[in-house]
mmCIF file of C-alpha atoms in Angstrom:
data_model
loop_
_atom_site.group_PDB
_atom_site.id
_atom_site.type_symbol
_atom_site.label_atom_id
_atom_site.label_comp_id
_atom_site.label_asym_id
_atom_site.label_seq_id
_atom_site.Cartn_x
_atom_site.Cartn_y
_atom_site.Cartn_z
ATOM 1 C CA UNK A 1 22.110 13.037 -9.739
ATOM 2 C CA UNK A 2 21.096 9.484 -10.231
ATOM 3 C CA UNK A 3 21.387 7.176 -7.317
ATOM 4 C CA UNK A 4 21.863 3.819 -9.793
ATOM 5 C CA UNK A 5 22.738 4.041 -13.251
ATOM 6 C CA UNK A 6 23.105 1.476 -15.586
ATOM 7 C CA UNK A 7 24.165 2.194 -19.801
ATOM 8 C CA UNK A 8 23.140 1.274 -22.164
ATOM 9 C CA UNK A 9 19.354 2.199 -21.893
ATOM 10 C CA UNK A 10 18.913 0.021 -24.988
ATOM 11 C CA UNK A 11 20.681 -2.608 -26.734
ATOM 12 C CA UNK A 12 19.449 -3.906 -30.239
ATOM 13 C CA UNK A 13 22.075 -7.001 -31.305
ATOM 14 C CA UNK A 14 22.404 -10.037 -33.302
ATOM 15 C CA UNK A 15 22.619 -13.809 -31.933
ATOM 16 C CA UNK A 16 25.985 -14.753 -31.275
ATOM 17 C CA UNK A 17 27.295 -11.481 -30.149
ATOM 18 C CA UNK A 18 28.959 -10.717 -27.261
ATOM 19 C CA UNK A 19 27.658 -7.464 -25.026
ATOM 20 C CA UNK A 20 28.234 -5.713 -21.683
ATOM 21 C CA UNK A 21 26.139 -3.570 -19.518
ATOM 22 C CA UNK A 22 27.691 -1.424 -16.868
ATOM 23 C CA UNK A 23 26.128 -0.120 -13.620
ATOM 24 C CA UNK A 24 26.843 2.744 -10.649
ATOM 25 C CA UNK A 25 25.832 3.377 -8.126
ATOM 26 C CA UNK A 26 26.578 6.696 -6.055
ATOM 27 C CA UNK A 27 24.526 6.100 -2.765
ATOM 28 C CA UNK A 28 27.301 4.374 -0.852
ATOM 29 C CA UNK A 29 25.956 1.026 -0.791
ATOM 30 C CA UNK A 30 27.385 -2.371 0.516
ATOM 31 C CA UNK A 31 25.767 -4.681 -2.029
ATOM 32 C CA UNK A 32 25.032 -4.315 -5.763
ATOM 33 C CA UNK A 33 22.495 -7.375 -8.146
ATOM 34 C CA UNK A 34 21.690 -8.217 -11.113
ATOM 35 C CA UNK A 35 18.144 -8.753 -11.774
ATOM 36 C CA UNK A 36 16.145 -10.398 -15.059
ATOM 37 C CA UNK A 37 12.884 -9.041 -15.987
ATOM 38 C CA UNK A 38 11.097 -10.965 -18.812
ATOM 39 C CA UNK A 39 8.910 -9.778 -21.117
ATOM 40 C CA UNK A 40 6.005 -11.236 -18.555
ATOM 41 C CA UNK A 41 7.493 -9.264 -15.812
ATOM 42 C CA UNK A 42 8.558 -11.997 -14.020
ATOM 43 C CA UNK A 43 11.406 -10.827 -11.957
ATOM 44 C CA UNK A 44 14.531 -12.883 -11.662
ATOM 45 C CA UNK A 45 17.790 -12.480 -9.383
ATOM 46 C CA UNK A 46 20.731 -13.226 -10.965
ATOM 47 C CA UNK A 47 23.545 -11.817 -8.856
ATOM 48 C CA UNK A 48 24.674 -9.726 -6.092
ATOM 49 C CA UNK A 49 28.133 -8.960 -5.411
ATOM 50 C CA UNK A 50 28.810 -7.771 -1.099
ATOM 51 C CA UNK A 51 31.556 -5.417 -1.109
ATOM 52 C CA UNK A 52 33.034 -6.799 -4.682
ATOM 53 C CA UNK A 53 32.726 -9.845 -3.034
ATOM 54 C CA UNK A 54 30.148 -12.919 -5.329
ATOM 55 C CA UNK A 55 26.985 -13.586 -3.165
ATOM 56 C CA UNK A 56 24.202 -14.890 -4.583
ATOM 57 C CA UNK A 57 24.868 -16.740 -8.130
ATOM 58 C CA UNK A 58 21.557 -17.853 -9.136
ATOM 59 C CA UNK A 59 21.080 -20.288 -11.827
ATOM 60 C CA UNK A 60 22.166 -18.633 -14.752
ATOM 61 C CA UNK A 61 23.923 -19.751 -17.778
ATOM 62 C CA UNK A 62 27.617 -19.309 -17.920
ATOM 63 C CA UNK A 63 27.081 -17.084 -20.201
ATOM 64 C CA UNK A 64 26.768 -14.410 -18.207
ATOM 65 C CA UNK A 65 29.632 -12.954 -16.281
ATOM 66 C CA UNK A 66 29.509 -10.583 -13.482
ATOM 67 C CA UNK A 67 32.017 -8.360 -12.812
ATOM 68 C CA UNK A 68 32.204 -6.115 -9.404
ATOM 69 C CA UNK A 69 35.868 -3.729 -9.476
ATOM 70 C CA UNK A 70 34.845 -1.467 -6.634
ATOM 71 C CA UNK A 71 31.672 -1.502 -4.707
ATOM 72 C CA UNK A 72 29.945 1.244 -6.323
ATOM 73 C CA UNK A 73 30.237 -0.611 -9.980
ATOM 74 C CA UNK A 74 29.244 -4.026 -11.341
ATOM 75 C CA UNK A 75 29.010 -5.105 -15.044
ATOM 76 C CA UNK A 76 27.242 -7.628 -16.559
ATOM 77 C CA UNK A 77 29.264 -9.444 -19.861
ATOM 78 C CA UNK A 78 27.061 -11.864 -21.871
ATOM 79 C CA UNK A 79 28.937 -13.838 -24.132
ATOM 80 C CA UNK A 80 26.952 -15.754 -27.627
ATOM 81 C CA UNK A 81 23.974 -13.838 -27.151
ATOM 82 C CA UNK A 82 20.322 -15.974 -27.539
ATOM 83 C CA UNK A 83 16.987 -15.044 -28.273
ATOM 84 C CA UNK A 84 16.017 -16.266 -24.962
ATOM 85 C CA UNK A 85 18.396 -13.436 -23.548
ATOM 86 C CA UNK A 86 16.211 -10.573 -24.304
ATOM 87 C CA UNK A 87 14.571 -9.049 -21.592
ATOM 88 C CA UNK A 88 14.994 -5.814 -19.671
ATOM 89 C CA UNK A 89 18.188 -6.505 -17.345
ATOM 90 C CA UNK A 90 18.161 -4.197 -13.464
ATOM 91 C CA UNK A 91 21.055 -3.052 -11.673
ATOM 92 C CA UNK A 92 20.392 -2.355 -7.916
ATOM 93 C CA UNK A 93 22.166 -2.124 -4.592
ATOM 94 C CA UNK A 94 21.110 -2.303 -0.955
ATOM 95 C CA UNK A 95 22.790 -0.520 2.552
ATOM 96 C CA UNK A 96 24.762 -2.708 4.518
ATOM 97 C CA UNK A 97 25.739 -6.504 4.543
ATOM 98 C CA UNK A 98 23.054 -9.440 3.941
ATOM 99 C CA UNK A 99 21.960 -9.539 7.759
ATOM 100 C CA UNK A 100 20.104 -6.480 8.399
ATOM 101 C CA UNK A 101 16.699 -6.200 7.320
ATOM 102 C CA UNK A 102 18.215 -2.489 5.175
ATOM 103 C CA UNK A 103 19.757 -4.971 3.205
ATOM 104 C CA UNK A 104 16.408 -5.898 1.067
ATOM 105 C CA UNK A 105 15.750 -2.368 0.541
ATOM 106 C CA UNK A 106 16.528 -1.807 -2.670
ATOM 107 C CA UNK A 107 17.662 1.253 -5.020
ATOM 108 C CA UNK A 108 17.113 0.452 -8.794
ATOM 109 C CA UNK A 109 18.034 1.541 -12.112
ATOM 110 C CA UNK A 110 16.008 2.446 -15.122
ATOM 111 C CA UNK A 111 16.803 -0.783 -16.326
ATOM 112 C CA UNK A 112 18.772 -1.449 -19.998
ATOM 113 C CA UNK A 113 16.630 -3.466 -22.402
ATOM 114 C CA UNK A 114 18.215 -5.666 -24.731
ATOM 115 C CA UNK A 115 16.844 -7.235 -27.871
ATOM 116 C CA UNK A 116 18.405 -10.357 -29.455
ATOM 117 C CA UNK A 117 17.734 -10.463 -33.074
ATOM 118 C CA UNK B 1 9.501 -23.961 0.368
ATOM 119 C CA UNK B 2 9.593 -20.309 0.560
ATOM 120 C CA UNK B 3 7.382 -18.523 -1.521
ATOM 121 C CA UNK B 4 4.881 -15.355 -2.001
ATOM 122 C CA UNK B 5 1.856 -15.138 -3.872
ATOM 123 C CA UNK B 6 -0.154 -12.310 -5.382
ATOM 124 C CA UNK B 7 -3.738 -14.000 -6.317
ATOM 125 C CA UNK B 8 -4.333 -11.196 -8.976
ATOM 126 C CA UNK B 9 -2.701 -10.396 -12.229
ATOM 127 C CA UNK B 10 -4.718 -7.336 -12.456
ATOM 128 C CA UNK B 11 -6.928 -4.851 -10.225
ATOM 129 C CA UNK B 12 -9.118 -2.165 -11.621
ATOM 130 C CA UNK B 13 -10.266 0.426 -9.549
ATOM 131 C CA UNK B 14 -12.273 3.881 -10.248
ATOM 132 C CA UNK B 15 -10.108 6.768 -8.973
ATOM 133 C CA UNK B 16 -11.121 8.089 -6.003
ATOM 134 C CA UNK B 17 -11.707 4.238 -4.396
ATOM 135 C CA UNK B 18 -9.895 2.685 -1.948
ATOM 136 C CA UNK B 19 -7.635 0.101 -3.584
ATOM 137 C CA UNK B 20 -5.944 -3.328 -2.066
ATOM 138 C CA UNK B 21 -3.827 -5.376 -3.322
ATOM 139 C CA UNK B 22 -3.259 -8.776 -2.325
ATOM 140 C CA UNK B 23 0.171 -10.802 -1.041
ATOM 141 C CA UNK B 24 0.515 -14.195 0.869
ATOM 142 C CA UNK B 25 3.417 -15.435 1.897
ATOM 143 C CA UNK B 26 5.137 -18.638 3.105
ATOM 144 C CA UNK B 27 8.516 -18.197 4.913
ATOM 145 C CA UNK B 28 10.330 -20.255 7.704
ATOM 146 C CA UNK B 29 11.341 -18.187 10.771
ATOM 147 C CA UNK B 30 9.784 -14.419 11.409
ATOM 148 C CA UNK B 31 8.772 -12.814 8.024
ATOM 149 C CA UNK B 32 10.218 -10.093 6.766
ATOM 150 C CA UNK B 33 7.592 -8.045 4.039
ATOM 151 C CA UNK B 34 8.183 -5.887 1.138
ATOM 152 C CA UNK B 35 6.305 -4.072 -1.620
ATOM 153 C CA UNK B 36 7.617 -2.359 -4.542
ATOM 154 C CA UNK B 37 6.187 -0.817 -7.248
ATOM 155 C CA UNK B 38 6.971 -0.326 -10.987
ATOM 156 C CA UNK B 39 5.716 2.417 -13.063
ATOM 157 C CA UNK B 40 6.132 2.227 -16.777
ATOM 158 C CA UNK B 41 9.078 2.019 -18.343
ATOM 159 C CA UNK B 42 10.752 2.728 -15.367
ATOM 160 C CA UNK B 43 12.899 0.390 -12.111
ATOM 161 C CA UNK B 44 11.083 -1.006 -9.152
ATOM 162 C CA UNK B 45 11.136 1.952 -6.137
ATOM 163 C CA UNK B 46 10.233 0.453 -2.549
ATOM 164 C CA UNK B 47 7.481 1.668 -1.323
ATOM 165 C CA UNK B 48 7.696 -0.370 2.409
ATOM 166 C CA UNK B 49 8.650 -2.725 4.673
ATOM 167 C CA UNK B 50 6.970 -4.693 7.889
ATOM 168 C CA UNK B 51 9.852 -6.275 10.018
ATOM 169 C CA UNK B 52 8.246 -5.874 13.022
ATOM 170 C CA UNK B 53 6.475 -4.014 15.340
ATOM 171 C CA UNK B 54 2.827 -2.346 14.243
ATOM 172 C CA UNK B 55 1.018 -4.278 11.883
ATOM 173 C CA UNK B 56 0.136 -1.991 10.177
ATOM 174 C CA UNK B 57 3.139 -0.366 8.117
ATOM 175 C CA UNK B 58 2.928 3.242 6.496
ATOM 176 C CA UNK B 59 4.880 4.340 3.063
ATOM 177 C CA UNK B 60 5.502 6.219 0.538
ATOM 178 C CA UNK B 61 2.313 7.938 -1.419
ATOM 179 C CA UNK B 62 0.034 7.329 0.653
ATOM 180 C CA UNK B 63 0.515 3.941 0.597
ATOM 181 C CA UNK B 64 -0.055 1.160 3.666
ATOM 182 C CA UNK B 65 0.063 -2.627 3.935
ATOM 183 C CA UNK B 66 -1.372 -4.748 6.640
ATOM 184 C CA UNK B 67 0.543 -7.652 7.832
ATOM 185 C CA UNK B 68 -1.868 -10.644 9.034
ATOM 186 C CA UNK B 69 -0.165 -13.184 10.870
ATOM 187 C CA UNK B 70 -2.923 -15.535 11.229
ATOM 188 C CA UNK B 71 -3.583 -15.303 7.246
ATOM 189 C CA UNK B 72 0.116 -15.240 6.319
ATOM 190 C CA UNK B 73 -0.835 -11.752 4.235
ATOM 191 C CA UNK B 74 0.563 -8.520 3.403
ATOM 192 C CA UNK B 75 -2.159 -6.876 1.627
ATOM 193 C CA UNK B 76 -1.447 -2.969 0.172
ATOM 194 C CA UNK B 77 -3.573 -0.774 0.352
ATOM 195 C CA UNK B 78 -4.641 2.738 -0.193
ATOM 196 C CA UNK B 79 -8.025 4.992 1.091
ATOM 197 C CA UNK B 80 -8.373 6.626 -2.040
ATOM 198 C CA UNK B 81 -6.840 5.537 -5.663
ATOM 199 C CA UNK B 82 -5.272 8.066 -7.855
ATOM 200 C CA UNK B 83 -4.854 8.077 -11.997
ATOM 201 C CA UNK B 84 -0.913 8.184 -10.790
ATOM 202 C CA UNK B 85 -0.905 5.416 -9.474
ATOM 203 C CA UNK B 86 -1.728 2.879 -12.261
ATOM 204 C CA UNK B 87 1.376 0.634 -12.483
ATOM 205 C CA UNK B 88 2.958 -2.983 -11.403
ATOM 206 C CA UNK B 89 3.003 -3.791 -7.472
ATOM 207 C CA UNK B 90 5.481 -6.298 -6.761
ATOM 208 C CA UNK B 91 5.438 -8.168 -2.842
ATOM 209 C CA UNK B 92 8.122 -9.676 -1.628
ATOM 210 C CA UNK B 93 9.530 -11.662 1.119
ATOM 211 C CA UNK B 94 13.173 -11.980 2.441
ATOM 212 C CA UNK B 95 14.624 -15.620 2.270
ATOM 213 C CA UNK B 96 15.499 -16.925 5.741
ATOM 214 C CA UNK B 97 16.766 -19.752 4.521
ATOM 215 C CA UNK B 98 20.142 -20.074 3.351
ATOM 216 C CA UNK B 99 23.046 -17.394 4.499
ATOM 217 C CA UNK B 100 22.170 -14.677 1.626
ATOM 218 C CA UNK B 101 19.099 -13.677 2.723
ATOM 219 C CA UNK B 102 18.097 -12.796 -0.868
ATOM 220 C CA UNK B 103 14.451 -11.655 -1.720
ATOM 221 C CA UNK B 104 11.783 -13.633 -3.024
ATOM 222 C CA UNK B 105 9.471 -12.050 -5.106
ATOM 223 C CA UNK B 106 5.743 -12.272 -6.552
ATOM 224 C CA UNK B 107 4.472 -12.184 -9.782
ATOM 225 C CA UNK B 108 3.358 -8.853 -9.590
ATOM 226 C CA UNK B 109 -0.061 -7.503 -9.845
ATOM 227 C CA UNK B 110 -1.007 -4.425 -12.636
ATOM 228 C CA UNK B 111 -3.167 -1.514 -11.036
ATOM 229 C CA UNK B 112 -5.374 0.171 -13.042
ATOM 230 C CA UNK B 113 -6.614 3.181 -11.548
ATOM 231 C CA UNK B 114 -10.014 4.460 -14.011
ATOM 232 C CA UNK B 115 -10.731 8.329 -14.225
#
């Protein structure tokens, strides 16, 4: 049973296109991110949502659109995709609120690499 | 500025070896340590955490990292390398700055672990 779980694995699309990536998480958890890993391996926050609620908003093109309807899901909507875009994209979540030191103990997905073409 | 370092973009060690690899850190306020690791193909999975207490911090596989006050490190190590462990180490340090508390992260540093 997989703690978080993000779909698509892989995502091959064109510049200009619009995609989403979706993400679950069944451990319970209080806060859910968005991370950016390049094709260095540089790893980049993007956002995390606290109980549905936007935390952390890093600077990232407006493009990108989080989206948190419960606490156990957030999506990620990227609008007029760019070559710059593709990377490999990880969904995680954390225990409890920012505060506690639980809170940067992180749980994370496979990870869903897109390609913009 | 907050920040964490990892002086090596790659280690190499014969299996069998002890293994370290290296983290510094800058942080304001009491430092709060992580490292994670990434095998291919695959998400980060923590591995462990100093928040206080023992300097020296035990994890997962075998796994430990020292925390050095003095030398503002967090070095991982290991007595004796496996094959299995050849992968991407990430260190990271918790932000005390600002209310989010968000992580900051290294480069990363690739482990090659030689039969």
């Amino acid at each position: 049973d997989t703690a978080v779980s993000q779909t698509p694995k892989y995502l091959v699309t064109q510049m200009g296109n619009d995609k989403s990536i979706k993400c679950e998480q069944n451990l319970g958890h209080d806060t859910m991110y968005w991370y950016k890993q390049d094709s260095k391996k540089f790893l980049k926050i993007m956002f995390s949502y606290n109980n549905k609620e936007l935390i952390i908003n890093e600077t990232v093109p407006n493009r990108f659109s989080p989206k948190s309807p419960d606490k156990a899901h957030l999506n990620l909507h990227i609008n007029s995709l760019e070559l710059g875009d593709s990377a490999v994209y990880f969904c995680a979540s954390s225990p409890r609120g920012v505060q506690g030191a639980g809170a940067n103990v992180l749980t994370f997905g496979a990870g869903s690499r897109l390609t913009v073409l | 500025a907050q920040s964490v370092a990892q002086p090596e973009d790659q280690v190499n060690v014969a299996e069998g070896n002890p293994l370290t690899v290296k983290c510094t850190y800058s942080v304001s306020g009491n430092p709060y340590l992580f490292w994670y690791v990434q095998y291919p193909n695959r998400g980060l999975q923590f591995l462990l955490k100093y928040i206080t207490g023992d300097n020296l911090v035990k994890g997962s596989y075998g796994f430990e990292a020292e925390f050095n006050k003095s030398q503002t490190s967090f070095h991982l190590k290991k007595p004796s390398a496996l094959v299995s462990d050849s992968a991407l180490y990430f260190c990271a340090v918790r932000d005390n700055a600002g209310n989010n508390r968000k992580l900051i992260w290294g480069l990363g540093t690739s482990l090659a672990v030689n039969p």
